[in-house]
């Protein structure tokens, strides 16, 4: 059995990294089995959120899933906070997670910064809740971008710790699916930094809802280097901006990186930028238009999320009940 689960945080706007590293792959995988795509609002509040904005972003992420091609007849779309099993299992799994494992999480270190004393417990426990998201459905596959690999490894470790403790084969160890050419999309302003929602410069990323003019402007201003584009992949190792722009071109055009390199070998950046702009607008434009149209009927989005939560709950509850039985909680 294949059961896919993945999610995105309703924080700020979705960008090209979210699309190419995750959402595009979800759409491609969705006829393989059962799929659950979650808007992880519990995770979002690990950093301060304005309540009104959080509601809007939660709907917007759901709209982005649908606009990008997630079919609600085939896949379950829901908000994490609508299925209480995530939080409940999160607590239980926290009792199987040594601090040493959490101390290794690079995303926590990055987000907490230097001021560890004031970092919040929720941010620290974030990866445990993510493990619960996955394990509460016995998901087998988790399509994500490269930056989530460490969290997936932790999920497998926690599942293994639980199974060993009770001598059961209860939680399947989920497989990360890090697919496509653009598993780690980099900033347009600095090819050594990840494209991220939290980068203060909006010019560093292409948002899913950017207008064609803005996309063109951001690509035109994207950082480059002085040389012509290379002939071989090895030459890209020391040229992060060229690497990133070629990767974006390959992923958006559905060609291999090798083919993209061959196409622009010896050319100036201006040619790559012109063609990248064209394909980015062609791919993102229709998704942005659908998102805007969907956001005009928030009641319809809310209904989809309610229906999704009901279906997700039906899968999660028996698994949570069995977890509680294994742990030794008195049946309610
Ligand atoms: P989030 O919301 O930061 O990102 C959502 C997805 O987008 C991918 N991604 C990228 N891929 C390539 N290049 C980039 N620059 C880039 N930036 C983001 C992420 O890898 C992710 O797949 N912890 C998760 C959300 C989560 C989750 C889960 C995912 C919570 N529970 C359970 C899978 C399963 C996160 O913060 O994603």
Tab-separated table of C-alpha atoms and ligand atoms in Angstrom:
chain	number	residue	atom	x	y	z
A	1	UNK	CA	0.000	0.000	0.000
A	2	UNK	CA	1.167	3.507	-0.824
A	3	UNK	CA	-0.054	6.341	1.353
A	4	UNK	CA	1.451	9.745	0.687
A	5	UNK	CA	1.432	12.562	3.204
A	6	UNK	CA	3.001	15.977	2.985
A	7	UNK	CA	2.381	19.507	4.154
A	8	UNK	CA	3.284	23.171	3.967
A	9	UNK	CA	3.261	25.903	6.562
A	10	UNK	CA	0.768	28.739	6.119
A	11	UNK	CA	3.412	31.384	6.709
A	12	UNK	CA	3.964	34.152	4.192
A	13	UNK	CA	3.631	33.337	0.525
A	14	UNK	CA	4.495	30.148	-1.278
A	15	UNK	CA	7.502	30.494	-3.554
A	16	UNK	CA	9.100	28.681	-6.426
A	17	UNK	CA	11.099	26.466	-4.038
A	18	UNK	CA	7.891	25.203	-2.427
A	19	UNK	CA	6.426	24.559	-5.852
A	20	UNK	CA	9.366	22.810	-7.507
A	21	UNK	CA	10.669	21.049	-4.382
A	22	UNK	CA	7.286	19.776	-3.212
A	23	UNK	CA	3.936	20.758	-4.724
A	24	UNK	CA	4.770	19.916	-8.341
A	25	UNK	CA	5.861	16.438	-7.227
A	26	UNK	CA	2.712	15.928	-5.151
A	27	UNK	CA	0.612	16.568	-8.235
A	28	UNK	CA	2.676	14.107	-10.274
A	29	UNK	CA	2.455	11.398	-7.589
A	30	UNK	CA	-1.187	11.692	-6.695
A	31	UNK	CA	-2.559	8.788	-8.738
A	32	UNK	CA	-0.192	6.273	-7.065
A	33	UNK	CA	-2.342	5.645	-4.008
A	34	UNK	CA	-4.005	7.455	-1.160
A	35	UNK	CA	-2.822	11.023	-0.562
A	36	UNK	CA	-3.120	13.473	2.291
A	37	UNK	CA	-1.973	17.067	1.871
A	38	UNK	CA	-2.040	19.062	5.017
A	39	UNK	CA	-1.847	22.786	5.748
A	40	UNK	CA	0.295	22.689	8.869
A	41	UNK	CA	-1.136	25.540	10.917
A	42	UNK	CA	0.033	24.028	14.238
A	43	UNK	CA	3.572	24.254	12.914
A	44	UNK	CA	3.025	27.839	11.771
A	45	UNK	CA	2.527	29.110	15.329
A	46	UNK	CA	6.017	27.995	16.360
A	47	UNK	CA	6.855	31.558	15.299
A	48	UNK	CA	4.509	34.474	16.103
A	49	UNK	CA	1.518	34.782	13.739
A	50	UNK	CA	-1.161	37.406	13.404
A	51	UNK	CA	-4.479	35.491	13.805
A	52	UNK	CA	-6.259	37.107	10.823
A	53	UNK	CA	-3.268	36.574	8.582
A	54	UNK	CA	-2.976	32.945	9.674
A	55	UNK	CA	-6.577	32.249	8.670
A	56	UNK	CA	-6.041	33.883	5.308
A	57	UNK	CA	-2.774	32.033	4.696
A	58	UNK	CA	-4.343	28.699	5.645
A	59	UNK	CA	-6.988	29.184	2.960
A	60	UNK	CA	-4.385	30.454	0.522
A	61	UNK	CA	-2.224	27.351	0.897
A	62	UNK	CA	-5.254	25.127	0.357
A	63	UNK	CA	-6.070	27.203	-2.750
A	64	UNK	CA	-2.477	26.818	-3.966
A	65	UNK	CA	-2.676	23.028	-3.640
A	66	UNK	CA	-5.836	22.950	-5.720
A	67	UNK	CA	-4.625	25.552	-8.230
A	68	UNK	CA	-1.413	23.593	-8.808
A	69	UNK	CA	-3.397	20.463	-9.655
A	70	UNK	CA	-4.220	18.544	-6.473
A	71	UNK	CA	-7.551	16.927	-7.250
A	72	UNK	CA	-9.877	16.828	-4.254
A	73	UNK	CA	-11.676	13.816	-5.725
A	74	UNK	CA	-8.420	11.887	-5.446
A	75	UNK	CA	-6.549	13.515	-2.578
A	76	UNK	CA	-7.449	14.722	0.896
A	77	UNK	CA	-6.672	18.378	1.632
A	78	UNK	CA	-7.089	19.485	5.231
A	79	UNK	CA	-5.868	21.766	8.010
A	80	UNK	CA	-3.693	20.123	10.638
A	81	UNK	CA	-5.513	21.818	13.550
A	82	UNK	CA	-8.792	20.194	12.420
A	83	UNK	CA	-7.495	16.718	13.246
A	84	UNK	CA	-6.616	16.503	16.925
A	85	UNK	CA	-4.746	13.217	16.464
A	86	UNK	CA	-1.673	15.189	15.294
A	87	UNK	CA	-1.306	16.997	18.612
A	88	UNK	CA	-2.166	13.917	20.675
A	89	UNK	CA	0.283	11.652	18.903
A	90	UNK	CA	2.831	14.470	18.994
A	91	UNK	CA	2.755	14.330	22.780
A	92	UNK	CA	3.117	10.552	22.876
A	93	UNK	CA	6.001	10.572	20.398
A	94	UNK	CA	7.713	13.317	22.404
A	95	UNK	CA	8.050	10.695	25.126
A	96	UNK	CA	10.155	8.615	22.731
A	97	UNK	CA	12.428	11.410	21.519
A	98	UNK	CA	15.714	12.027	23.334
A	99	UNK	CA	16.821	15.671	23.518
A	100	UNK	CA	20.065	14.660	21.834
A	101	UNK	CA	18.152	13.861	18.649
A	102	UNK	CA	16.422	17.255	18.669
A	103	UNK	CA	19.683	19.069	19.390
A	104	UNK	CA	20.996	17.878	16.047
A	105	UNK	CA	18.185	19.476	13.999
A	106	UNK	CA	19.777	22.122	11.789
A	107	UNK	CA	16.485	23.897	11.076
A	108	UNK	CA	15.954	24.508	14.798
A	109	UNK	CA	19.482	25.862	15.151
A	110	UNK	CA	18.932	28.206	12.197
A	111	UNK	CA	15.548	29.435	13.384
A	112	UNK	CA	16.419	29.748	17.080
A	113	UNK	CA	19.577	31.697	16.285
A	114	UNK	CA	21.960	32.598	19.075
A	115	UNK	CA	19.349	33.394	21.702
A	116	UNK	CA	18.585	29.778	22.718
A	117	UNK	CA	17.206	30.690	26.142
A	118	UNK	CA	14.301	32.490	24.538
A	119	UNK	CA	13.648	29.886	21.829
A	120	UNK	CA	10.205	28.350	22.281
A	121	UNK	CA	9.438	24.762	23.231
A	122	UNK	CA	7.097	24.525	20.233
A	123	UNK	CA	9.923	25.362	17.848
A	124	UNK	CA	12.160	22.804	19.529
A	125	UNK	CA	9.462	20.133	19.392
A	126	UNK	CA	8.500	21.015	15.797
A	127	UNK	CA	10.106	17.876	14.304
A	128	UNK	CA	8.201	15.638	16.753
A	129	UNK	CA	4.894	17.119	15.590
A	130	UNK	CA	6.017	16.570	12.020
A	131	UNK	CA	6.696	12.912	12.859
A	132	UNK	CA	3.171	12.724	14.298
A	133	UNK	CA	1.714	14.226	11.076
A	134	UNK	CA	3.226	11.375	9.132
A	135	UNK	CA	2.866	8.479	11.557
A	136	UNK	CA	-0.738	9.182	12.548
A	137	UNK	CA	-1.711	8.062	9.031
A	138	UNK	CA	0.869	5.276	8.702
A	139	UNK	CA	2.065	7.211	5.649
A	140	UNK	CA	4.572	5.287	3.551
A	141	UNK	CA	5.917	8.112	1.355
A	142	UNK	CA	6.626	11.754	2.082
A	143	UNK	CA	7.457	13.997	-0.896
A	144	UNK	CA	9.443	17.010	0.327
A	145	UNK	CA	12.318	19.287	-0.626
A	146	UNK	CA	15.869	18.464	0.402
A	147	UNK	CA	15.696	20.700	3.523
A	148	UNK	CA	13.222	18.310	5.177
A	149	UNK	CA	15.434	15.233	4.843
A	150	UNK	CA	16.774	15.456	8.380
A	151	UNK	CA	13.242	15.704	9.800
A	152	UNK	CA	12.266	12.591	7.861
A	153	UNK	CA	15.248	10.699	9.249
A	154	UNK	CA	14.177	11.732	12.742
A	155	UNK	CA	10.633	10.525	11.998
A	156	UNK	CA	12.036	7.115	11.097
A	157	UNK	CA	14.117	7.059	14.283
A	158	UNK	CA	11.109	7.943	16.447
A	159	UNK	CA	8.934	5.307	14.729
A	160	UNK	CA	11.701	2.750	15.300
A	161	UNK	CA	12.037	3.709	18.978
A	162	UNK	CA	8.294	3.248	19.521
A	163	UNK	CA	8.184	-0.069	17.683
A	164	UNK	CA	11.160	-1.417	19.639
A	165	UNK	CA	9.796	-0.288	22.988
A	166	UNK	CA	6.569	-2.263	22.523
A	167	UNK	CA	8.108	-5.008	20.351
A	168	UNK	CA	5.678	-4.304	17.532
A	169	UNK	CA	5.883	-3.486	13.866
A	170	UNK	CA	3.251	-0.800	14.212
A	171	UNK	CA	4.570	2.397	12.647
A	172	UNK	CA	5.930	1.904	9.121
A	173	UNK	CA	9.190	3.761	8.480
A	174	UNK	CA	8.236	6.413	5.892
A	175	UNK	CA	10.334	6.964	2.777
A	176	UNK	CA	11.298	10.535	1.920
A	177	UNK	CA	10.699	11.325	-1.743
A	178	UNK	CA	13.052	14.092	-2.794
A	179	UNK	CA	12.319	14.275	-6.488
A	180	UNK	CA	12.975	16.263	-9.643
A	181	UNK	CA	15.802	18.599	-10.606
A	182	UNK	CA	15.031	21.358	-8.105
A	183	UNK	CA	15.176	19.707	-4.686
A	184	UNK	CA	16.934	22.735	-3.205
A	185	UNK	CA	16.049	26.004	-4.918
A	186	UNK	CA	18.432	28.815	-3.996
A	187	UNK	CA	17.944	32.549	-3.476
A	188	UNK	CA	18.033	34.718	-6.608
A	189	UNK	CA	20.273	37.173	-4.736
A	190	UNK	CA	22.757	34.627	-3.375
A	191	UNK	CA	23.182	31.177	-4.903
A	192	UNK	CA	24.592	29.776	-1.663
A	193	UNK	CA	21.437	30.533	0.373
A	194	UNK	CA	18.161	28.619	0.189
A	195	UNK	CA	15.162	30.388	-1.370
A	196	UNK	CA	13.028	31.013	1.676
A	197	UNK	CA	9.798	32.655	2.815
A	198	UNK	CA	11.673	34.284	5.659
A	199	UNK	CA	14.341	36.039	3.562
A	200	UNK	CA	13.797	39.773	4.165
A	201	UNK	CA	14.379	40.544	0.475
A	202	UNK	CA	11.366	39.775	-1.725
A	203	UNK	CA	13.748	39.968	-4.708
A	204	UNK	CA	15.399	36.763	-3.439
A	205	UNK	CA	12.403	34.633	-4.360
A	206	UNK	CA	9.669	34.216	-6.937
A	207	UNK	CA	6.321	33.942	-5.193
A	208	UNK	CA	3.558	31.796	-6.648
A	209	UNK	CA	1.331	34.843	-7.056
A	210	UNK	CA	3.888	37.294	-8.476
A	211	UNK	CA	2.687	39.126	-11.599
A	212	UNK	CA	4.444	38.401	-14.920
A	213	UNK	CA	6.136	41.808	-14.719
A	214	UNK	CA	7.479	41.121	-11.257
A	215	UNK	CA	8.711	37.652	-12.250
A	216	UNK	CA	10.519	39.215	-15.225
A	217	UNK	CA	12.048	41.908	-13.030
A	218	UNK	CA	13.235	39.438	-10.379
A	219	UNK	CA	14.871	37.178	-12.955
A	220	UNK	CA	16.437	40.161	-14.754
A	221	UNK	CA	17.990	41.312	-11.466
A	222	UNK	CA	19.008	37.821	-10.323
A	223	UNK	CA	22.668	37.544	-9.388
A	224	UNK	CA	25.012	36.054	-12.004
A	225	UNK	CA	28.760	35.746	-12.497
A	226	UNK	CA	30.934	37.246	-15.244
A	227	UNK	CA	31.493	34.081	-17.308
A	228	UNK	CA	29.566	32.487	-20.143
A	229	UNK	CA	27.403	29.496	-19.197
A	230	UNK	CA	29.328	26.239	-18.798
A	231	UNK	CA	29.559	23.156	-20.963
A	232	UNK	CA	29.578	20.569	-18.193
A	233	UNK	CA	27.937	19.936	-14.776
A	234	UNK	CA	31.348	19.863	-13.012
A	235	UNK	CA	31.905	23.534	-13.840
A	236	UNK	CA	28.738	24.413	-11.913
A	237	UNK	CA	30.247	23.352	-8.604
A	238	UNK	CA	31.935	26.728	-8.156
A	239	UNK	CA	29.164	28.750	-9.838
A	240	UNK	CA	26.116	28.626	-7.532
A	241	UNK	CA	24.078	31.290	-9.370
A	242	UNK	CA	24.544	29.660	-12.780
A	243	UNK	CA	23.718	26.328	-11.187
A	244	UNK	CA	20.518	27.678	-9.642
A	245	UNK	CA	19.226	29.410	-12.778
A	246	UNK	CA	19.918	26.326	-14.911
A	247	UNK	CA	18.209	24.146	-12.296
A	248	UNK	CA	15.153	26.393	-12.323
A	249	UNK	CA	15.039	26.342	-16.103
A	250	UNK	CA	15.310	22.522	-16.162
A	251	UNK	CA	12.637	21.974	-13.507
A	252	UNK	CA	10.162	24.447	-14.984
A	253	UNK	CA	10.669	23.148	-18.540
A	254	UNK	CA	10.512	19.481	-17.474
A	255	UNK	CA	13.901	18.684	-18.975
A	256	UNK	CA	16.961	17.203	-17.283
A	257	UNK	CA	19.649	19.471	-15.876
A	258	UNK	CA	22.049	17.930	-18.371
A	259	UNK	CA	19.764	18.974	-21.241
A	260	UNK	CA	19.510	22.512	-19.829
A	261	UNK	CA	23.306	22.754	-19.590
A	262	UNK	CA	23.666	21.555	-23.185
A	263	UNK	CA	21.078	24.049	-24.404
A	264	UNK	CA	22.842	27.102	-22.929
A	265	UNK	CA	26.476	25.923	-23.154
A	266	UNK	CA	28.687	28.915	-23.997
A	267	UNK	CA	25.749	31.375	-24.018
A	268	UNK	CA	25.453	34.570	-21.983
A	269	UNK	CA	23.223	34.714	-18.893
A	270	UNK	CA	20.876	37.072	-20.741
A	271	UNK	CA	19.670	34.276	-23.024
A	272	UNK	CA	19.064	31.893	-20.094
A	273	UNK	CA	17.274	34.647	-18.183
A	274	UNK	CA	15.008	35.444	-21.128
A	275	UNK	CA	14.000	31.811	-21.607
A	276	UNK	CA	13.648	31.222	-17.869
A	277	UNK	CA	11.349	34.240	-17.600
A	278	UNK	CA	9.188	32.894	-20.402
A	279	UNK	CA	8.784	29.421	-18.913
A	280	UNK	CA	8.296	30.740	-15.345
A	281	UNK	CA	5.450	33.004	-16.473
A	282	UNK	CA	3.954	30.236	-18.597
A	283	UNK	CA	3.958	27.756	-15.672
A	284	UNK	CA	3.132	30.024	-12.736
A	285	UNK	CA	0.687	32.409	-14.439
A	286	UNK	CA	-2.235	29.942	-14.715
A	287	UNK	CA	-1.674	28.677	-11.146
A	288	UNK	CA	-1.732	32.235	-9.781
A	289	UNK	CA	-4.911	32.987	-11.749
A	290	UNK	CA	-6.641	29.871	-10.374
A	291	UNK	CA	-5.514	30.719	-6.838
A	292	UNK	CA	-6.979	34.210	-7.110
A	293	UNK	CA	-10.259	32.832	-8.441
A	294	UNK	CA	-10.448	30.208	-5.659
A	295	UNK	CA	-9.763	32.831	-2.982
A	296	UNK	CA	-12.862	34.709	-4.092
A	297	UNK	CA	-15.005	31.927	-2.627
A	298	UNK	CA	-13.567	31.263	0.816
A	299	UNK	CA	-16.706	29.336	1.841
A	300	UNK	CA	-15.908	26.766	-0.849
A	301	UNK	CA	-12.323	26.417	0.405
A	302	UNK	CA	-13.558	26.025	3.980
A	303	UNK	CA	-15.972	23.299	2.839
A	304	UNK	CA	-13.131	21.436	1.104
A	305	UNK	CA	-11.029	21.660	4.270
A	306	UNK	CA	-13.912	20.442	6.453
A	307	UNK	CA	-14.561	17.505	4.167
A	308	UNK	CA	-10.821	16.734	4.084
A	309	UNK	CA	-10.586	16.845	7.876
A	310	UNK	CA	-13.435	14.361	8.177
A	311	UNK	CA	-11.698	11.914	5.850
A	312	UNK	CA	-8.297	12.453	7.473
A	313	UNK	CA	-9.817	11.927	10.900
A	314	UNK	CA	-11.367	8.634	9.798
A	315	UNK	CA	-7.889	7.344	8.926
A	316	UNK	CA	-6.099	8.830	11.930
A	317	UNK	CA	-8.476	7.873	14.748
A	318	UNK	CA	-8.079	4.057	14.605
A	319	UNK	CA	-4.288	4.442	14.402
A	320	UNK	CA	-4.300	6.817	17.374
A	321	UNK	CA	-6.601	4.446	19.289
A	322	UNK	CA	-4.241	1.534	18.662
A	323	UNK	CA	-1.255	3.673	19.714
A	324	UNK	CA	-3.024	4.467	22.994
A	325	UNK	CA	-3.815	0.804	23.533
A	326	UNK	CA	-0.177	-0.163	22.985
A	327	UNK	CA	0.982	2.536	25.404
A	328	UNK	CA	-1.450	1.299	28.060
A	329	UNK	CA	-3.993	4.119	28.311
A	330	UNK	CA	-7.281	3.056	29.856
A	331	UNK	CA	-9.900	2.913	27.071
A	332	UNK	CA	-12.236	5.938	27.319
B	1	LIG	P1	7.752	24.371	4.438
B	1	LIG	O1	6.401	24.958	4.641
B	1	LIG	O2	8.946	25.151	4.873
B	1	LIG	O3	7.973	24.028	2.921
B	1	LIG	C1	7.025	23.252	2.207
B	1	LIG	C2	7.755	22.347	1.237
B	1	LIG	O4	8.565	23.117	0.343
B	1	LIG	C3	9.902	22.604	0.340
B	1	LIG	N1	10.839	23.717	0.147
B	1	LIG	C4	11.790	23.743	-0.794
B	1	LIG	N2	12.133	22.862	-1.750
B	1	LIG	C5	13.139	23.204	-2.561
B	1	LIG	N3	13.828	24.370	-2.466
B	1	LIG	C6	13.528	25.282	-1.520
B	1	LIG	N4	14.184	26.431	-1.445
B	1	LIG	C7	12.462	24.974	-0.624
B	1	LIG	N5	11.884	25.647	0.411
B	1	LIG	C8	10.905	24.852	0.873
B	1	LIG	C9	10.065	21.952	1.700
B	1	LIG	O5	11.088	20.983	1.685
B	1	LIG	C10	8.698	21.355	1.929
B	1	LIG	O6	8.594	20.090	1.307
B	1	LIG	N6	8.300	21.000	8.055
B	1	LIG	C11	7.690	21.240	6.766
B	1	LIG	C12	6.173	21.110	6.776
B	1	LIG	C13	5.646	19.838	7.340
B	1	LIG	C14	5.647	18.571	6.716
B	1	LIG	C15	4.979	17.693	7.594
B	1	LIG	C16	6.142	18.109	5.489
B	1	LIG	C17	5.010	19.698	8.539
B	1	LIG	N7	4.595	18.396	8.682
B	1	LIG	C18	4.809	16.332	7.306
B	1	LIG	C19	5.979	16.756	5.209
B	1	LIG	C20	5.314	15.884	6.094
B	1	LIG	C21	8.032	22.650	6.341
B	1	LIG	O7	8.379	23.485	7.131
B	1	LIG	O8	7.812	22.900	5.044
